[in-house]
Amino acid sequence: RPLADSVTLEISALTYSENDGAPLLVEEIAAVGAFTRARPAAATREALLAWTNAGGRIEIENARGRFEEARFAAQGWLGLDSALRPTGRTDLDLRNYSAALRALAARGLLEIENLPMVEIGLAWLAVPDAKTGAAVLKLPLVAENGTLSLGPITLATLEPLL
């Protein structure tokens, strides 16, 4: 059975924990996208490889989420590489990033003594929102060669889907 032409993802809570540390809770993720060019005929290895080889991908029209008091929005694309690992790029706008930094520090994922310098560095990179003037950090979120990165920071290793 063919897959649908559009994709909608809604997650009300996503918990991530590494090395038995305090879990991170992403409280909301929602995304809307559409298959472009070709679309997979089925969710099988063969069909996904054929889709990938034909240049198939998902254009992400609108993604948004919330972590602590930080908010993000993104647009971009998502596909699969020849090993069936996620690949793609989104342009991420992060608002109230200081709240996310404090949450990371509270969980030991960012050294608390480095927090002020990290906040100052990111403030230099942030741009004012055209409507509100609030600081917005604009970063690429890239999945490539089995790695997920936010700007220059490696976030995770990506495994094949099948």
PDB file of C-alpha atoms in Angstrom:
ATOM      1  CA  ARG A   1       0.000   0.000   0.000  1.00  0.00           C
ATOM      2  CA  PRO A   2       1.523   3.403  -0.929  1.00  0.00           C
ATOM      3  CA  LEU A   3       2.365   5.824   1.836  1.00  0.00           C
ATOM      4  CA  ALA A   4       0.535   9.168   2.099  1.00  0.00           C
ATOM      5  CA  ASP A   5       1.843  12.250   0.241  1.00  0.00           C
ATOM      6  CA  SER A   6       2.008  14.362   3.386  1.00  0.00           C
ATOM      7  CA  VAL A   7       3.488  13.762   6.812  1.00  0.00           C
ATOM      8  CA  THR A   8       2.314  15.070  10.174  1.00  0.00           C
ATOM      9  CA  LEU A   9       4.190  14.362  13.402  1.00  0.00           C
ATOM     10  CA  GLU A  10       2.962  15.313  16.857  1.00  0.00           C
ATOM     11  CA  ILE A  11       4.704  14.251  20.072  1.00  0.00           C
ATOM     12  CA  SER A  12       3.465  15.581  23.387  1.00  0.00           C
ATOM     13  CA  ALA A  13       6.515  14.448  25.376  1.00  0.00           C
ATOM     14  CA  LEU A  14       9.869  12.953  24.445  1.00  0.00           C
ATOM     15  CA  THR A  15      12.337  11.903  27.134  1.00  0.00           C
ATOM     16  CA  TYR A  16      16.025  11.421  26.421  1.00  0.00           C
ATOM     17  CA  SER A  17      18.502  10.042  28.926  1.00  0.00           C
ATOM     18  CA  GLU A  18      22.171   9.201  28.456  1.00  0.00           C
ATOM     19  CA  ASN A  19      24.597   7.482  30.808  1.00  0.00           C
ATOM     20  CA  ASP A  20      21.984   7.230  33.571  1.00  0.00           C
ATOM     21  CA  GLY A  21      21.868  11.025  33.864  1.00  0.00           C
ATOM     22  CA  ALA A  22      18.800  13.072  34.644  1.00  0.00           C
ATOM     23  CA  PRO A  23      16.411  12.774  31.688  1.00  0.00           C
ATOM     24  CA  LEU A  24      15.778  15.640  29.296  1.00  0.00           C
ATOM     25  CA  LEU A  25      12.126  16.220  28.502  1.00  0.00           C
ATOM     26  CA  VAL A  26      11.176  17.811  25.214  1.00  0.00           C
ATOM     27  CA  GLU A  27       7.622  18.790  26.013  1.00  0.00           C
ATOM     28  CA  GLU A  28       6.286  19.276  22.507  1.00  0.00           C
ATOM     29  CA  ILE A  29       7.322  18.502  18.941  1.00  0.00           C
ATOM     30  CA  ALA A  30       5.109  19.008  15.909  1.00  0.00           C
ATOM     31  CA  ALA A  31       6.016  18.976  12.238  1.00  0.00           C
ATOM     32  CA  VAL A  32       4.232  19.099   8.889  1.00  0.00           C
ATOM     33  CA  GLY A  33       5.914  18.028   5.692  1.00  0.00           C
ATOM     34  CA  ALA A  34       5.332  16.584   2.242  1.00  0.00           C
ATOM     35  CA  PHE A  35       7.012  13.950   0.112  1.00  0.00           C
ATOM     36  CA  THR A  36       8.638  15.509  -2.930  1.00  0.00           C
ATOM     37  CA  ARG A  37       9.609  13.950  -6.239  1.00  0.00           C
ATOM     38  CA  ALA A  38       9.084  10.254  -5.558  1.00  0.00           C
ATOM     39  CA  ARG A  39       7.624   8.692  -2.419  1.00  0.00           C
ATOM     40  CA  PRO A  40       8.306   5.246  -0.983  1.00  0.00           C
ATOM     41  CA  ALA A  41       5.960   2.529  -2.177  1.00  0.00           C
ATOM     42  CA  ALA A  42       6.087   0.876   1.278  1.00  0.00           C
ATOM     43  CA  ALA A  43       8.013   0.971   4.553  1.00  0.00           C
ATOM     44  CA  THR A  44      10.415  -1.786   3.517  1.00  0.00           C
ATOM     45  CA  ARG A  45      14.184  -1.675   3.053  1.00  0.00           C
ATOM     46  CA  GLU A  46      13.875  -2.185  -0.710  1.00  0.00           C
ATOM     47  CA  ALA A  47      11.212   0.504  -1.147  1.00  0.00           C
ATOM     48  CA  LEU A  48      13.078   3.029   1.017  1.00  0.00           C
ATOM     49  CA  LEU A  49      16.323   2.428  -0.898  1.00  0.00           C
ATOM     50  CA  ALA A  50      14.485   2.888  -4.210  1.00  0.00           C
ATOM     51  CA  TRP A  51      12.934   6.111  -2.879  1.00  0.00           C
ATOM     52  CA  THR A  52      16.324   7.362  -1.699  1.00  0.00           C
ATOM     53  CA  ASN A  53      18.009   6.500  -4.995  1.00  0.00           C
ATOM     54  CA  ALA A  54      15.262   8.346  -6.892  1.00  0.00           C
ATOM     55  CA  GLY A  55      16.005  11.514  -4.903  1.00  0.00           C
ATOM     56  CA  GLY A  56      13.074  11.164  -2.535  1.00  0.00           C
ATOM     57  CA  ARG A  57      12.895  13.310   0.562  1.00  0.00           C
ATOM     58  CA  ILE A  58      10.435  15.076   2.846  1.00  0.00           C
ATOM     59  CA  GLU A  59      10.221  18.856   2.704  1.00  0.00           C
ATOM     60  CA  ILE A  60       9.556  20.075   6.244  1.00  0.00           C
ATOM     61  CA  GLU A  61       7.252  23.054   5.925  1.00  0.00           C
ATOM     62  CA  ASN A  62       6.759  23.812   9.587  1.00  0.00           C
ATOM     63  CA  ALA A  63       8.276  22.212  12.658  1.00  0.00           C
ATOM     64  CA  ARG A  64       8.032  23.562  16.179  1.00  0.00           C
ATOM     65  CA  GLY A  65       8.775  22.440  19.679  1.00  0.00           C
ATOM     66  CA  ARG A  66       9.301  23.334  23.312  1.00  0.00           C
ATOM     67  CA  PHE A  67      12.015  22.389  25.792  1.00  0.00           C
ATOM     68  CA  GLU A  68      11.724  23.959  29.238  1.00  0.00           C
ATOM     69  CA  GLU A  69      10.942  27.612  28.404  1.00  0.00           C
ATOM     70  CA  ALA A  70      12.852  27.517  25.116  1.00  0.00           C
ATOM     71  CA  ARG A  71      10.904  27.377  21.858  1.00  0.00           C
ATOM     72  CA  PHE A  72      12.099  26.342  18.424  1.00  0.00           C
ATOM     73  CA  ALA A  73      10.802  26.516  14.868  1.00  0.00           C
ATOM     74  CA  ALA A  74      12.365  24.978  11.779  1.00  0.00           C
ATOM     75  CA  GLN A  75      11.998  24.446   8.053  1.00  0.00           C
ATOM     76  CA  GLY A  76      14.109  22.201   5.837  1.00  0.00           C
ATOM     77  CA  TRP A  77      14.264  18.700   4.438  1.00  0.00           C
ATOM     78  CA  LEU A  78      14.750  15.126   5.566  1.00  0.00           C
ATOM     79  CA  GLY A  79      15.770  12.030   3.621  1.00  0.00           C
ATOM     80  CA  LEU A  80      17.750   8.825   4.008  1.00  0.00           C
ATOM     81  CA  ASP A  81      21.303   8.022   3.013  1.00  0.00           C
ATOM     82  CA  SER A  82      22.339   4.769   1.329  1.00  0.00           C
ATOM     83  CA  ALA A  83      22.632   3.093   4.763  1.00  0.00           C
ATOM     84  CA  LEU A  84      19.033   4.190   5.547  1.00  0.00           C
ATOM     85  CA  ARG A  85      20.202   6.655   8.207  1.00  0.00           C
ATOM     86  CA  PRO A  86      18.392   9.990   8.441  1.00  0.00           C
ATOM     87  CA  THR A  87      20.009  12.759   6.439  1.00  0.00           C
ATOM     88  CA  GLY A  88      18.875  16.342   6.001  1.00  0.00           C
ATOM     89  CA  ARG A  89      19.070  19.923   7.098  1.00  0.00           C
ATOM     90  CA  THR A  90      16.734  22.307   8.842  1.00  0.00           C
ATOM     91  CA  ASP A  91      17.213  25.945   9.647  1.00  0.00           C
ATOM     92  CA  LEU A  92      16.380  26.163  13.334  1.00  0.00           C
ATOM     93  CA  ASP A  93      15.251  29.329  15.122  1.00  0.00           C
ATOM     94  CA  LEU A  94      15.693  28.977  18.886  1.00  0.00           C
ATOM     95  CA  ARG A  95      14.005  31.467  21.228  1.00  0.00           C
ATOM     96  CA  ASN A  96      14.748  31.814  24.940  1.00  0.00           C
ATOM     97  CA  TYR A  97      17.812  29.619  24.534  1.00  0.00           C
ATOM     98  CA  SER A  98      19.078  30.606  28.000  1.00  0.00           C
ATOM     99  CA  ALA A  99      16.336  28.457  29.545  1.00  0.00           C
ATOM    100  CA  ALA A 100      17.549  25.453  27.551  1.00  0.00           C
ATOM    101  CA  LEU A 101      21.159  26.119  28.612  1.00  0.00           C
ATOM    102  CA  ARG A 102      20.172  26.309  32.286  1.00  0.00           C
ATOM    103  CA  ALA A 103      18.260  23.011  31.967  1.00  0.00           C
ATOM    104  CA  LEU A 104      21.286  21.346  30.347  1.00  0.00           C
ATOM    105  CA  ALA A 105      23.539  22.654  33.136  1.00  0.00           C
ATOM    106  CA  ALA A 106      21.097  21.448  35.816  1.00  0.00           C
ATOM    107  CA  ARG A 107      21.333  17.957  34.342  1.00  0.00           C
ATOM    108  CA  GLY A 108      25.128  18.009  34.194  1.00  0.00           C
ATOM    109  CA  LEU A 109      25.253  18.164  30.386  1.00  0.00           C
ATOM    110  CA  LEU A 110      26.849  21.602  30.493  1.00  0.00           C
ATOM    111  CA  GLU A 111      29.282  22.594  33.215  1.00  0.00           C
ATOM    112  CA  ILE A 112      27.596  25.210  35.384  1.00  0.00           C
ATOM    113  CA  GLU A 113      30.738  27.340  35.621  1.00  0.00           C
ATOM    114  CA  ASN A 114      30.769  27.600  31.811  1.00  0.00           C
ATOM    115  CA  LEU A 115      27.159  28.741  31.588  1.00  0.00           C
ATOM    116  CA  PRO A 116      27.802  32.528  31.703  1.00  0.00           C
ATOM    117  CA  MET A 117      30.435  32.372  28.965  1.00  0.00           C
ATOM    118  CA  VAL A 118      28.260  30.157  26.765  1.00  0.00           C
ATOM    119  CA  GLU A 119      25.335  32.559  27.199  1.00  0.00           C
ATOM    120  CA  ILE A 120      27.532  35.539  26.283  1.00  0.00           C
ATOM    121  CA  GLY A 121      28.881  33.738  23.218  1.00  0.00           C
ATOM    122  CA  LEU A 122      25.414  32.796  22.018  1.00  0.00           C
ATOM    123  CA  ALA A 123      24.134  36.331  22.627  1.00  0.00           C
ATOM    124  CA  TRP A 124      26.723  37.526  20.104  1.00  0.00           C
ATOM    125  CA  LEU A 125      25.336  35.063  17.553  1.00  0.00           C
ATOM    126  CA  ALA A 126      21.657  35.785  18.192  1.00  0.00           C
ATOM    127  CA  VAL A 127      19.705  38.183  16.000  1.00  0.00           C
ATOM    128  CA  PRO A 128      16.676  40.257  16.995  1.00  0.00           C
ATOM    129  CA  ASP A 129      13.265  39.017  15.883  1.00  0.00           C
ATOM    130  CA  ALA A 130      11.855  41.419  13.271  1.00  0.00           C
ATOM    131  CA  LYS A 131       8.488  41.671  15.067  1.00  0.00           C
ATOM    132  CA  THR A 132       9.309  41.453  18.780  1.00  0.00           C
ATOM    133  CA  GLY A 133      13.000  42.302  19.012  1.00  0.00           C
ATOM    134  CA  ALA A 134      13.566  39.176  21.161  1.00  0.00           C
ATOM    135  CA  ALA A 135      16.885  37.371  20.664  1.00  0.00           C
ATOM    136  CA  VAL A 136      16.685  34.440  18.237  1.00  0.00           C
ATOM    137  CA  LEU A 137      19.509  31.992  17.748  1.00  0.00           C
ATOM    138  CA  LYS A 138      19.580  30.730  14.152  1.00  0.00           C
ATOM    139  CA  LEU A 139      21.406  27.433  13.744  1.00  0.00           C
ATOM    140  CA  PRO A 140      21.522  24.630  11.195  1.00  0.00           C
ATOM    141  CA  LEU A 141      20.347  21.231  12.429  1.00  0.00           C
ATOM    142  CA  VAL A 142      22.115  18.737  10.161  1.00  0.00           C
ATOM    143  CA  ALA A 143      21.888  14.951   9.847  1.00  0.00           C
ATOM    144  CA  GLU A 144      24.799  13.722   7.748  1.00  0.00           C
ATOM    145  CA  ASN A 145      27.002  10.629   7.611  1.00  0.00           C
ATOM    146  CA  GLY A 146      25.293   9.108  10.654  1.00  0.00           C
ATOM    147  CA  THR A 147      25.715  12.184  12.849  1.00  0.00           C
ATOM    148  CA  LEU A 148      23.162  14.742  14.079  1.00  0.00           C
ATOM    149  CA  SER A 149      24.668  18.196  14.707  1.00  0.00           C
ATOM    150  CA  LEU A 150      23.322  21.538  15.870  1.00  0.00           C
ATOM    151  CA  GLY A 151      25.692  24.102  14.420  1.00  0.00           C
ATOM    152  CA  PRO A 152      29.169  22.885  15.368  1.00  0.00           C
ATOM    153  CA  ILE A 153      27.883  20.699  18.235  1.00  0.00           C
ATOM    154  CA  THR A 154      27.460  16.947  17.670  1.00  0.00           C
ATOM    155  CA  LEU A 155      24.238  15.829  19.347  1.00  0.00           C
ATOM    156  CA  ALA A 156      23.877  12.158  18.474  1.00  0.00           C
ATOM    157  CA  THR A 157      24.905   9.207  16.356  1.00  0.00           C
ATOM    158  CA  LEU A 158      22.173   8.161  13.934  1.00  0.00           C
ATOM    159  CA  GLU A 159      21.541   4.482  13.296  1.00  0.00           C
ATOM    160  CA  PRO A 160      19.894   2.991  10.186  1.00  0.00           C
ATOM    161  CA  LEU A 161      16.090   2.910  10.345  1.00  0.00           C
ATOM    162  CA  LEU A 162      15.909  -0.701   9.149  1.00  0.00           C
TER     163      LEU A 162
END
